[in-house]
Amino acid sequence: MNISRQTYLRLSIIDAISKITINTKIIHKNKFNQKTFENFIKESTKEFKLKVLITDGHPMYKKFCKENNIIHQQCVFHLIHEIRKPAYKQINKLKRQNKTNKNKIEKITTKIEKLQSKIQIKRGRIKKTDKKRIKINEQIKSLKIQLNILKFKIRENKHKIKKLEKYMDKISLIFKSKKIKTATKRINKLKEEIDQIPEIIAKKIPKITKNIENYLNHMKNKNIPKTNNTIELLFRTTLPRSRKNIFRTVNGVKNEFQTKEIIKNYKTIKQFLKKKFKPSVEFFTVPKNLVFE
């Protein structure tokens, strides 16, 4: 977020089960590094043991989880989005080409019809003396060749689009698997087909296989979500994009989302009480840790 033309970052940690905000902090981008991130996590979770951390793909999270023996679940949505983004760009480009080629086909078809209307249809060969007819016939032949080339390009682009969509669906299917065994089989099958996969997707396959365990931890425990959508939703509801860059002071930003976070936590607790939720130790310690620095 921009405050007085300076870039600031908002750090938030939220409990994945209760959906209650544990801690929120605003810091200048120049102060954000591995150390400040680690201090924020340790300070926020000092009253209870941190078992699992659900994050996006930033490398600093991997290091922290490994050093502190924490189960790390990387956001599946971020991974799929990263793979699909260049693929969708390619698909949109091919679709635009097809649209342009279809318009060209319509224009060429209209030209051919106009040329055909200028001459009477006769059987047999054209006489050498009928120069007008020969000229028009050559123009029609040339236009028909252009038509065939354009039609071939459209078919080729459709085949490329179909192939890109096919392998994007195969990647999504890995993370929709109910068992790790099934997901592993699907990954191995993709590796075997690496030569057939479009290059724009094939070069992303090593990214999936490199840290695959971090993307599949949600299959081992049903309480672990496979995405960090909960925190993304918190950002959008407590400080929407349309408002986050209009403030001139850090306190102004805090006042904007602090009340919304407290109200959200209060509503969440009420929902749990209605369901006769049996609270854990963490459930009671979390609201006390709501700190704005």
One Martini backbone bead per residue (centre of mass of N, CA, C, O) as a GRO file, in nm:
protein
  293
    1MET     BB    1   0.101   0.033   0.016
    2ASN     BB    2   0.028   0.386  -0.011
    3ILE     BB    3   0.205   0.635   0.197
    4SER     BB    4   0.309   0.922   0.115
    5ARG     BB    5   0.472   0.783  -0.133
    6GLN     BB    6   0.498   0.517   0.036
    7THR     BB    7   0.593   0.182   0.084
    8TYR     BB    8   0.383  -0.061   0.233
    9LEU     BB    9   0.331  -0.338   0.459
   10ARG     BB   10   0.107  -0.613   0.529
   11LEU     BB   11   0.094  -0.807   0.817
   12SER     BB   12  -0.069  -1.134   0.848
   13ILE     BB   13  -0.232  -1.354   1.092
   14ILE     BB   14  -0.435  -1.656   1.063
   15ASP     BB   15  -0.661  -1.878   1.166
   16ALA     BB   16  -0.763  -2.158   0.987
   17ILE     BB   17  -1.011  -2.251   1.170
   18SER     BB   18  -1.138  -1.979   1.315
   19LYS     BB   19  -1.064  -1.701   1.149
   20ILE     BB   20  -0.867  -1.548   1.340
   21THR     BB   21  -0.692  -1.277   1.418
   22ILE     BB   22  -0.372  -1.248   1.557
   23ASN     BB   23  -0.201  -1.045   1.357
   24THR     BB   24  -0.095  -0.695   1.283
   25LYS     BB   25   0.128  -0.522   1.043
   26ILE     BB   26   0.312  -0.216   0.967
   27ILE     BB   27   0.566  -0.173   0.711
   28HIS     BB   28   0.834  -0.082   0.561
   29LYS     BB   29   0.989  -0.207   0.283
   30ASN     BB   30   1.292  -0.165   0.397
   31LYS     BB   31   1.221  -0.358   0.665
   32PHE     BB   32   1.178  -0.604   0.482
   33ASN     BB   33   1.266  -0.936   0.597
   34GLN     BB   34   1.353  -1.227   0.735
   35LYS     BB   35   1.365  -1.119   1.028
   36THR     BB   36   1.090  -0.966   1.046
   37PHE     BB   37   0.918  -1.209   0.977
   38GLU     BB   38   1.008  -1.400   1.208
   39ASN     BB   39   0.932  -1.209   1.442
   40PHE     BB   40   0.630  -1.195   1.375
   41ILE     BB   41   0.566  -1.497   1.411
   42LYS     BB   42   0.680  -1.542   1.700
   43GLU     BB   43   0.514  -1.317   1.838
   44SER     BB   44   0.224  -1.427   1.745
   45THR     BB   45   0.304  -1.749   1.863
   46LYS     BB   46   0.405  -1.759   2.176
   47GLU     BB   47   0.130  -1.897   2.320
   48PHE     BB   48   0.174  -2.113   2.084
   49LYS     BB   49   0.198  -2.381   1.872
   50LEU     BB   50   0.337  -2.403   1.559
   51LYS     BB   51   0.244  -2.634   1.299
   52VAL     BB   52   0.119  -2.453   1.056
   53LEU     BB   53   0.191  -2.304   0.724
   54ILE     BB   54   0.012  -2.081   0.511
   55THR     BB   55   0.126  -1.994   0.179
   56ASP     BB   56   0.294  -1.871  -0.050
   57GLY     BB   57   0.592  -1.875  -0.274
   58HIS     BB   58   0.786  -1.757  -0.079
   59PRO     BB   59   1.111  -1.844   0.021
   60MET     BB   60   1.112  -1.759   0.333
   61TYR     BB   61   0.911  -1.977   0.435
   62LYS     BB   62   1.072  -2.235   0.387
   63LYS     BB   63   1.307  -2.176   0.577
   64PHE     BB   64   1.147  -2.140   0.841
   65CYS     BB   65   1.005  -2.422   0.847
   66LYS     BB   66   1.261  -2.596   0.843
   67GLU     BB   67   1.403  -2.475   1.105
   68ASN     BB   68   1.108  -2.520   1.286
   69ASN     BB   69   0.938  -2.773   1.218
   70ILE     BB   70   0.715  -2.692   0.992
   71ILE     BB   71   0.435  -2.719   0.828
   72HIS     BB   72   0.417  -2.666   0.468
   73GLN     BB   73   0.160  -2.480   0.294
   74GLN     BB   74   0.119  -2.419  -0.029
   75CYS     BB   75  -0.046  -2.239  -0.255
   76VAL     BB   76  -0.226  -2.370  -0.516
   77PHE     BB   77  -0.344  -2.123  -0.658
   78HIS     BB   78  -0.075  -1.975  -0.717
   79LEU     BB   79   0.047  -2.196  -0.890
   80ILE     BB   80  -0.173  -2.221  -1.109
   81HIS     BB   81  -0.167  -1.922  -1.188
   82GLU     BB   82   0.134  -1.917  -1.279
   83ILE     BB   83   0.087  -2.128  -1.509
   84ARG     BB   84  -0.171  -1.998  -1.656
   85LYS     BB   85  -0.099  -1.711  -1.740
   86PRO     BB   86   0.080  -1.767  -1.999
   87ALA     BB   87  -0.129  -1.957  -2.131
   88TYR     BB   88  -0.362  -1.747  -2.156
   89LYS     BB   89  -0.208  -1.551  -2.331
   90GLN     BB   90  -0.176  -1.749  -2.565
   91ILE     BB   91  -0.477  -1.807  -2.609
   92ASN     BB   92  -0.566  -1.511  -2.665
   93LYS     BB   93  -0.383  -1.474  -2.909
   94LEU     BB   94  -0.508  -1.707  -3.082
   95LYS     BB   95  -0.798  -1.592  -3.078
   96ARG     BB   96  -0.731  -1.326  -3.221
   97GLN     BB   97  -0.624  -1.453  -3.479
   98ASN     BB   98  -0.891  -1.599  -3.553
   99LYS     BB   99  -1.064  -1.346  -3.574
  100THR     BB  100  -0.900  -1.210  -3.797
  101ASN     BB  101  -0.920  -1.450  -4.003
  102LYS     BB  102  -1.232  -1.448  -4.025
  103ASN     BB  103  -1.252  -1.162  -4.141
  104LYS     BB  104  -1.081  -1.224  -4.392
  105ILE     BB  105  -1.264  -1.448  -4.505
  106GLU     BB  106  -1.514  -1.269  -4.551
  107LYS     BB  107  -1.377  -1.071  -4.752
  108ILE     BB  108  -1.283  -1.282  -4.961
  109THR     BB  109  -1.561  -1.406  -5.019
  110THR     BB  110  -1.683  -1.140  -5.128
  111LYS     BB  111  -1.481  -1.107  -5.363
  112ILE     BB  112  -1.546  -1.371  -5.509
  113GLU     BB  113  -1.848  -1.310  -5.562
  114LYS     BB  114  -1.797  -1.054  -5.733
  115LEU     BB  115  -1.625  -1.191  -5.955
  116GLN     BB  116  -1.837  -1.410  -6.037
  117SER     BB  117  -2.057  -1.190  -6.129
  118LYS     BB  118  -1.885  -1.090  -6.390
  119ILE     BB  119  -1.920  -1.393  -6.479
  120GLN     BB  120  -2.004  -1.655  -6.668
  121ILE     BB  121  -2.098  -1.977  -6.633
  122LYS     BB  122  -1.880  -2.223  -6.781
  123ARG     BB  123  -1.799  -2.486  -6.957
  124GLY     BB  124  -1.484  -2.559  -6.962
  125ARG     BB  125  -1.255  -2.401  -7.122
  126ILE     BB  126  -1.081  -2.117  -7.155
  127LYS     BB  127  -1.033  -1.888  -7.370
  128LYS     BB  128  -0.755  -1.712  -7.482
  129THR     BB  129  -0.928  -1.452  -7.573
  130ASP     BB  130  -1.052  -1.444  -7.270
  131LYS     BB  131  -0.900  -1.224  -7.070
  132LYS     BB  132  -1.103  -1.149  -6.849
  133ARG     BB  133  -1.161  -1.436  -6.749
  134ILE     BB  134  -0.869  -1.512  -6.678
  135LYS     BB  135  -0.813  -1.290  -6.470
  136ILE     BB  136  -1.045  -1.357  -6.272
  137ASN     BB  137  -0.966  -1.656  -6.226
  138GLU     BB  138  -0.687  -1.592  -6.096
  139GLN     BB  139  -0.797  -1.428  -5.859
  140ILE     BB  140  -0.969  -1.654  -5.736
  141LYS     BB  141  -0.737  -1.856  -5.689
  142SER     BB  142  -0.573  -1.671  -5.499
  143LEU     BB  143  -0.800  -1.638  -5.284
  144LYS     BB  144  -0.833  -1.945  -5.221
  145ILE     BB  145  -0.550  -1.983  -5.108
  146GLN     BB  146  -0.586  -1.784  -4.874
  147LEU     BB  147  -0.821  -1.934  -4.745
  148ASN     BB  148  -0.669  -2.201  -4.681
  149ILE     BB  149  -0.453  -2.075  -4.498
  150LEU     BB  150  -0.647  -1.954  -4.284
  151LYS     BB  151  -0.790  -2.223  -4.210
  152PHE     BB  152  -0.532  -2.365  -4.115
  153LYS     BB  153  -0.462  -2.163  -3.886
  154ILE     BB  154  -0.720  -2.208  -3.722
  155ARG     BB  155  -0.681  -2.513  -3.674
  156GLU     BB  156  -0.403  -2.487  -3.537
  157ASN     BB  157  -0.494  -2.299  -3.300
  158LYS     BB  158  -0.709  -2.492  -3.185
  159HIS     BB  159  -0.508  -2.716  -3.115
  160LYS     BB  160  -0.335  -2.548  -2.918
  161ILE     BB  161  -0.559  -2.474  -2.720
  162LYS     BB  162  -0.642  -2.765  -2.647
  163LYS     BB  163  -0.361  -2.844  -2.533
  164LEU     BB  164  -0.338  -2.632  -2.310
  165GLU     BB  165  -0.604  -2.707  -2.161
  166LYS     BB  166  -0.537  -3.002  -2.104
  167TYR     BB  167  -0.275  -2.945  -1.920
  168MET     BB  168  -0.412  -2.758  -1.716
  169ASP     BB  169  -0.613  -2.974  -1.614
  170LYS     BB  170  -0.398  -3.180  -1.521
  171ILE     BB  171  -0.279  -2.997  -1.300
  172SER     BB  172  -0.540  -2.949  -1.138
  173LEU     BB  173  -0.591  -3.258  -1.080
  174ILE     BB  174  -0.366  -3.307  -0.877
  175PHE     BB  175  -0.509  -3.105  -0.647
  176LYS     BB  176  -0.789  -3.287  -0.655
  177SER     BB  177  -0.683  -3.502  -0.510
  178LYS     BB  178  -0.730  -3.729  -0.231
  179LYS     BB  179  -0.448  -3.862  -0.289
  180ILE     BB  180  -0.108  -3.884  -0.304
  181LYS     BB  181  -0.087  -4.122  -0.499
  182THR     BB  182  -0.252  -3.992  -0.727
  183ALA     BB  183  -0.082  -3.734  -0.760
  184THR     BB  184   0.187  -3.881  -0.828
  185LYS     BB  185   0.089  -4.022  -1.085
  186ARG     BB  186   0.020  -3.756  -1.240
  187ILE     BB  187   0.307  -3.642  -1.234
  188ASN     BB  188   0.455  -3.878  -1.377
  189LYS     BB  189   0.290  -3.854  -1.640
  190LEU     BB  190   0.389  -3.569  -1.711
  191LYS     BB  191   0.690  -3.643  -1.733
  192GLU     BB  192   0.648  -3.846  -1.973
  193GLU     BB  193   0.501  -3.593  -2.150
  194ILE     BB  194   0.706  -3.349  -2.185
  195ASP     BB  195   0.736  -3.349  -2.510
  196GLN     BB  196   0.415  -3.280  -2.556
  197ILE     BB  197   0.429  -3.033  -2.399
  198PRO     BB  198   0.400  -2.721  -2.393
  199GLU     BB  199   0.652  -2.507  -2.325
  200ILE     BB  200   0.495  -2.300  -2.135
  201ILE     BB  201   0.441  -2.551  -1.933
  202ALA     BB  202   0.696  -2.735  -1.911
  203LYS     BB  203   0.878  -2.513  -1.752
  204LYS     BB  204   0.682  -2.553  -1.481
  205ILE     BB  205   0.713  -2.845  -1.372
  206PRO     BB  206   0.964  -2.819  -1.176
  207LYS     BB  207   0.805  -2.642  -0.968
  208ILE     BB  208   0.621  -2.871  -0.874
  209THR     BB  209   0.839  -3.103  -0.804
  210LYS     BB  210   1.030  -2.961  -0.599
  211ASN     BB  211   0.762  -2.883  -0.379
  212ILE     BB  212   0.527  -3.101  -0.356
  213GLU     BB  213   0.481  -3.147  -0.048
  214ASN     BB  214   0.381  -2.848   0.010
  215TYR     BB  215   0.111  -2.904  -0.177
  216LEU     BB  216   0.011  -3.197  -0.013
  217ASN     BB  217  -0.052  -3.161   0.301
  218HIS     BB  218  -0.375  -3.146   0.286
  219MET     BB  219  -0.404  -3.469   0.248
  220LYS     BB  220  -0.314  -3.548   0.550
  221ASN     BB  221  -0.499  -3.290   0.650
  222LYS     BB  222  -0.819  -3.152   0.675
  223ASN     BB  223  -0.730  -2.877   0.837
  224ILE     BB  224  -0.569  -2.816   0.577
  225PRO     BB  225  -0.548  -2.582   0.360
  226LYS     BB  226  -0.467  -2.529   0.005
  227THR     BB  227  -0.507  -2.222   0.074
  228ASN     BB  228  -0.477  -1.847   0.129
  229ASN     BB  229  -0.776  -1.716   0.108
  230THR     BB  230  -0.835  -1.606   0.393
  231ILE     BB  231  -0.626  -1.369   0.382
  232GLU     BB  232  -0.722  -1.242   0.118
  233LEU     BB  233  -1.009  -1.178   0.224
  234LEU     BB  234  -0.921  -0.995   0.454
  235PHE     BB  235  -0.796  -0.773   0.277
  236ARG     BB  236  -1.055  -0.710   0.103
  237THR     BB  237  -1.252  -0.638   0.350
  238THR     BB  238  -1.064  -0.435   0.532
  239LEU     BB  239  -0.887  -0.339   0.250
  240PRO     BB  240  -0.956  -0.224  -0.026
  241ARG     BB  241  -0.819  -0.126  -0.320
  242SER     BB  242  -0.986   0.152  -0.338
  243ARG     BB  243  -0.849   0.246  -0.032
  244LYS     BB  244  -0.536   0.181   0.038
  245ASN     BB  245  -0.416   0.464  -0.134
  246ILE     BB  246  -0.559   0.727   0.041
  247PHE     BB  247  -0.353   0.750   0.266
  248ARG     BB  248  -0.122   0.957   0.482
  249THR     BB  249  -0.124   0.754   0.728
  250VAL     BB  250  -0.078   0.486   0.930
  251ASN     BB  251  -0.318   0.543   1.126
  252GLY     BB  252  -0.533   0.561   0.904
  253VAL     BB  253  -0.514   0.264   0.822
  254LYS     BB  254  -0.565   0.131   1.095
  255ASN     BB  255  -0.851   0.256   1.143
  256GLU     BB  256  -0.983   0.118   0.898
  257PHE     BB  257  -0.918  -0.208   0.980
  258GLN     BB  258  -0.945  -0.257   1.287
  259THR     BB  259  -1.254  -0.264   1.326
  260LYS     BB  260  -1.314  -0.485   1.113
  261GLU     BB  261  -1.152  -0.710   1.255
  262ILE     BB  262  -1.306  -0.714   1.525
  263ILE     BB  263  -1.586  -0.773   1.406
  264LYS     BB  264  -1.506  -1.035   1.265
  265ASN     BB  265  -1.420  -1.189   1.524
  266TYR     BB  266  -1.691  -1.167   1.671
  267LYS     BB  267  -1.862  -1.320   1.458
  268THR     BB  268  -1.702  -1.584   1.466
  269ILE     BB  269  -1.751  -1.657   1.763
  270LYS     BB  270  -2.063  -1.666   1.745
  271GLN     BB  271  -2.076  -1.900   1.540
  272PHE     BB  272  -1.938  -2.111   1.724
  273LEU     BB  273  -2.140  -2.097   1.964
  274LYS     BB  274  -2.391  -2.191   1.800
  275LYS     BB  275  -2.233  -2.476   1.729
  276LYS     BB  276  -2.093  -2.577   1.987
  277PHE     BB  277  -1.798  -2.506   2.016
  278LYS     BB  278  -1.497  -2.651   2.115
  279PRO     BB  279  -1.259  -2.491   2.267
  280SER     BB  280  -0.940  -2.404   2.257
  281VAL     BB  281  -0.667  -2.254   2.369
  282GLU     BB  282  -0.619  -2.084   2.111
  283PHE     BB  283  -0.901  -1.951   2.095
  284PHE     BB  284  -0.847  -1.763   2.355
  285THR     BB  285  -0.562  -1.636   2.281
  286VAL     BB  286  -0.605  -1.487   2.011
  287PRO     BB  287  -0.772  -1.223   2.081
  288LYS     BB  288  -0.537  -1.110   2.272
  289ASN     BB  289  -0.329  -1.085   2.010
  290LEU     BB  290  -0.452  -0.821   1.905
  291VAL     BB  291  -0.215  -0.631   1.722
  292PHE     BB  292  -0.109  -0.278   1.675
  293GLU     BB  293   0.203  -0.124   1.539
   0.00000   0.00000   0.00000
